Amino acid sequence: MATLYKVLGQSAPSATTATTLYTVPALTDTIVSTINVANIGANQDTIRIAIRPAGDTLANQHYIAYGVPLASGAVLTFTIGATLDTTDVVTVYSTTGTSSFSAFGSEIS
């Protein structure tokens, strides 16, 4: 099995829009080691992060962060070590559309 360490995904979602940050490719397992969120806007933002097994429809049980306030110019780092299987999806959300999300980890195939 080969392990590839990489930037798994980056997104600056539109305001109030649940957006896919990363989907695990076919025949691959993934470890999401870290998710960084940076508010690049002039005002506070509120963010959400969810992990949807097998691409399930987004529901309350999928959130690993919900309603987290993020001041202007602030950065949050979530070190989670989440283990994901093929077709699992990391979804992100920004109330104001001013936060950028980056996921880092490894794909194992």
Short mmCIF file of N, CA and C in Angstrom, two decimals, residues 26-68:
data_model
loop_
_atom_site.label_atom_id
_atom_site.label_comp_id
_atom_site.label_asym_id
_atom_site.label_seq_id
_atom_site.Cartn_x
_atom_site.Cartn_y
_atom_site.Cartn_z
N ALA A 26 -12.15 6.71 -5.04
CA ALA A 26 -12.39 5.27 -5.09
C ALA A 26 -11.12 4.51 -4.74
N LEU A 27 -11.29 3.39 -4.08
CA LEU A 27 -10.21 2.48 -3.71
C LEU A 27 -9.15 3.14 -2.85
N THR A 28 -9.56 4.10 -2.04
CA THR A 28 -8.62 4.85 -1.21
C THR A 28 -9.18 5.02 0.19
N ASP A 29 -8.31 4.97 1.18
CA ASP A 29 -8.63 5.37 2.54
C ASP A 29 -7.86 6.65 2.81
N THR A 30 -8.39 7.50 3.68
CA THR A 30 -7.77 8.79 3.91
C THR A 30 -7.72 9.10 5.40
N ILE A 31 -6.66 9.75 5.82
CA ILE A 31 -6.57 10.30 7.16
C ILE A 31 -6.48 11.81 7.01
N VAL A 32 -7.49 12.51 7.54
CA VAL A 32 -7.47 13.97 7.57
C VAL A 32 -6.80 14.35 8.87
N SER A 33 -5.57 14.83 8.78
CA SER A 33 -4.83 15.14 10.01
C SER A 33 -5.20 16.51 10.55
N THR A 34 -5.39 17.49 9.66
CA THR A 34 -5.63 18.86 10.10
C THR A 34 -6.55 19.58 9.13
N ILE A 35 -7.43 20.41 9.69
CA ILE A 35 -8.21 21.35 8.90
C ILE A 35 -7.95 22.74 9.45
N ASN A 36 -7.49 23.64 8.58
CA ASN A 36 -7.28 25.04 8.95
C ASN A 36 -8.40 25.89 8.37
N VAL A 37 -8.83 26.88 9.15
CA VAL A 37 -9.85 27.83 8.68
C VAL A 37 -9.32 29.23 8.95
N ALA A 38 -9.30 30.07 7.92
CA ALA A 38 -8.84 31.45 8.06
C ALA A 38 -9.95 32.39 7.62
N ASN A 39 -10.31 33.32 8.50
CA ASN A 39 -11.30 34.34 8.13
C ASN A 39 -10.55 35.51 7.51
N ILE A 40 -10.70 35.68 6.21
CA ILE A 40 -9.99 36.73 5.50
C ILE A 40 -10.85 37.98 5.33
N GLY A 41 -12.02 37.99 5.95
CA GLY A 41 -12.94 39.13 5.83
C GLY A 41 -12.74 40.16 6.93
N ALA A 42 -13.49 41.25 6.83
CA ALA A 42 -13.39 42.36 7.78
C ALA A 42 -14.27 42.17 9.01
N ASN A 43 -15.18 41.17 8.97
CA ASN A 43 -16.10 40.94 10.08
C ASN A 43 -16.02 39.51 10.57
N GLN A 44 -16.56 39.28 11.76
CA GLN A 44 -16.60 37.93 12.32
C GLN A 44 -17.41 37.02 11.40
N ASP A 45 -16.99 35.76 11.32
CA ASP A 45 -17.71 34.73 10.58
C ASP A 45 -18.11 33.64 11.57
N THR A 46 -19.01 32.78 11.16
CA THR A 46 -19.39 31.60 11.92
C THR A 46 -19.28 30.42 10.97
N ILE A 47 -18.54 29.38 11.40
CA ILE A 47 -18.25 28.28 10.48
C ILE A 47 -18.80 26.95 10.99
N ARG A 48 -18.88 26.00 10.06
CA ARG A 48 -19.28 24.62 10.35
C ARG A 48 -18.39 23.68 9.55
N ILE A 49 -18.15 22.50 10.12
CA ILE A 49 -17.42 21.44 9.42
C ILE A 49 -18.15 20.14 9.71
N ALA A 50 -18.38 19.35 8.67
CA ALA A 50 -19.06 18.07 8.82
C ALA A 50 -18.31 16.98 8.06
N ILE A 51 -18.46 15.75 8.54
CA ILE A 51 -17.94 14.58 7.82
C ILE A 51 -19.14 13.68 7.54
N ARG A 52 -19.38 13.45 6.24
CA ARG A 52 -20.55 12.67 5.81
C ARG A 52 -20.11 11.29 5.30
N PRO A 53 -20.37 10.24 6.08
CA PRO A 53 -19.99 8.89 5.63
C PRO A 53 -20.72 8.52 4.33
N ALA A 54 -19.96 7.97 3.40
CA ALA A 54 -20.50 7.49 2.13
C ALA A 54 -21.33 8.55 1.41
N GLY A 55 -21.00 9.82 1.61
CA GLY A 55 -21.71 10.89 0.92
C GLY A 55 -23.14 11.08 1.36
N ASP A 56 -23.47 10.64 2.58
CA ASP A 56 -24.83 10.81 3.09
C ASP A 56 -25.30 12.25 2.96
N THR A 57 -26.61 12.44 2.92
CA THR A 57 -27.18 13.78 2.96
C THR A 57 -26.81 14.43 4.28
N LEU A 58 -26.40 15.68 4.24
CA LEU A 58 -25.95 16.40 5.43
C LEU A 58 -27.03 16.40 6.51
N ALA A 59 -26.65 15.99 7.73
CA ALA A 59 -27.57 15.93 8.87
C ALA A 59 -26.82 16.29 10.15
N ASN A 60 -27.55 16.55 11.22
CA ASN A 60 -26.95 17.01 12.47
C ASN A 60 -25.83 16.11 12.99
N GLN A 61 -25.95 14.81 12.84
CA GLN A 61 -24.95 13.89 13.40
C GLN A 61 -23.60 13.96 12.70
N HIS A 62 -23.53 14.63 11.57
CA HIS A 62 -22.28 14.70 10.81
C HIS A 62 -21.33 15.83 11.23
N TYR A 63 -21.81 16.76 12.03
CA TYR A 63 -20.99 17.93 12.36
C TYR A 63 -19.91 17.60 13.39
N ILE A 64 -18.68 18.03 13.08
CA ILE A 64 -17.60 17.97 14.06
C ILE A 64 -17.31 19.36 14.62
N ALA A 65 -17.85 20.39 13.96
CA ALA A 65 -17.79 21.78 14.44
C ALA A 65 -19.04 22.47 13.91
N TYR A 66 -19.73 23.21 14.78
CA TYR A 66 -20.98 23.86 14.37
C TYR A 66 -21.14 25.18 15.11
N GLY A 67 -21.37 26.23 14.38
CA GLY A 67 -21.59 27.53 15.00
C GLY A 67 -20.36 28.10 15.68
N VAL A 68 -19.19 27.79 15.13
CA VAL A 68 -17.93 28.25 15.73
C VAL A 68 -17.64 29.68 15.25
#
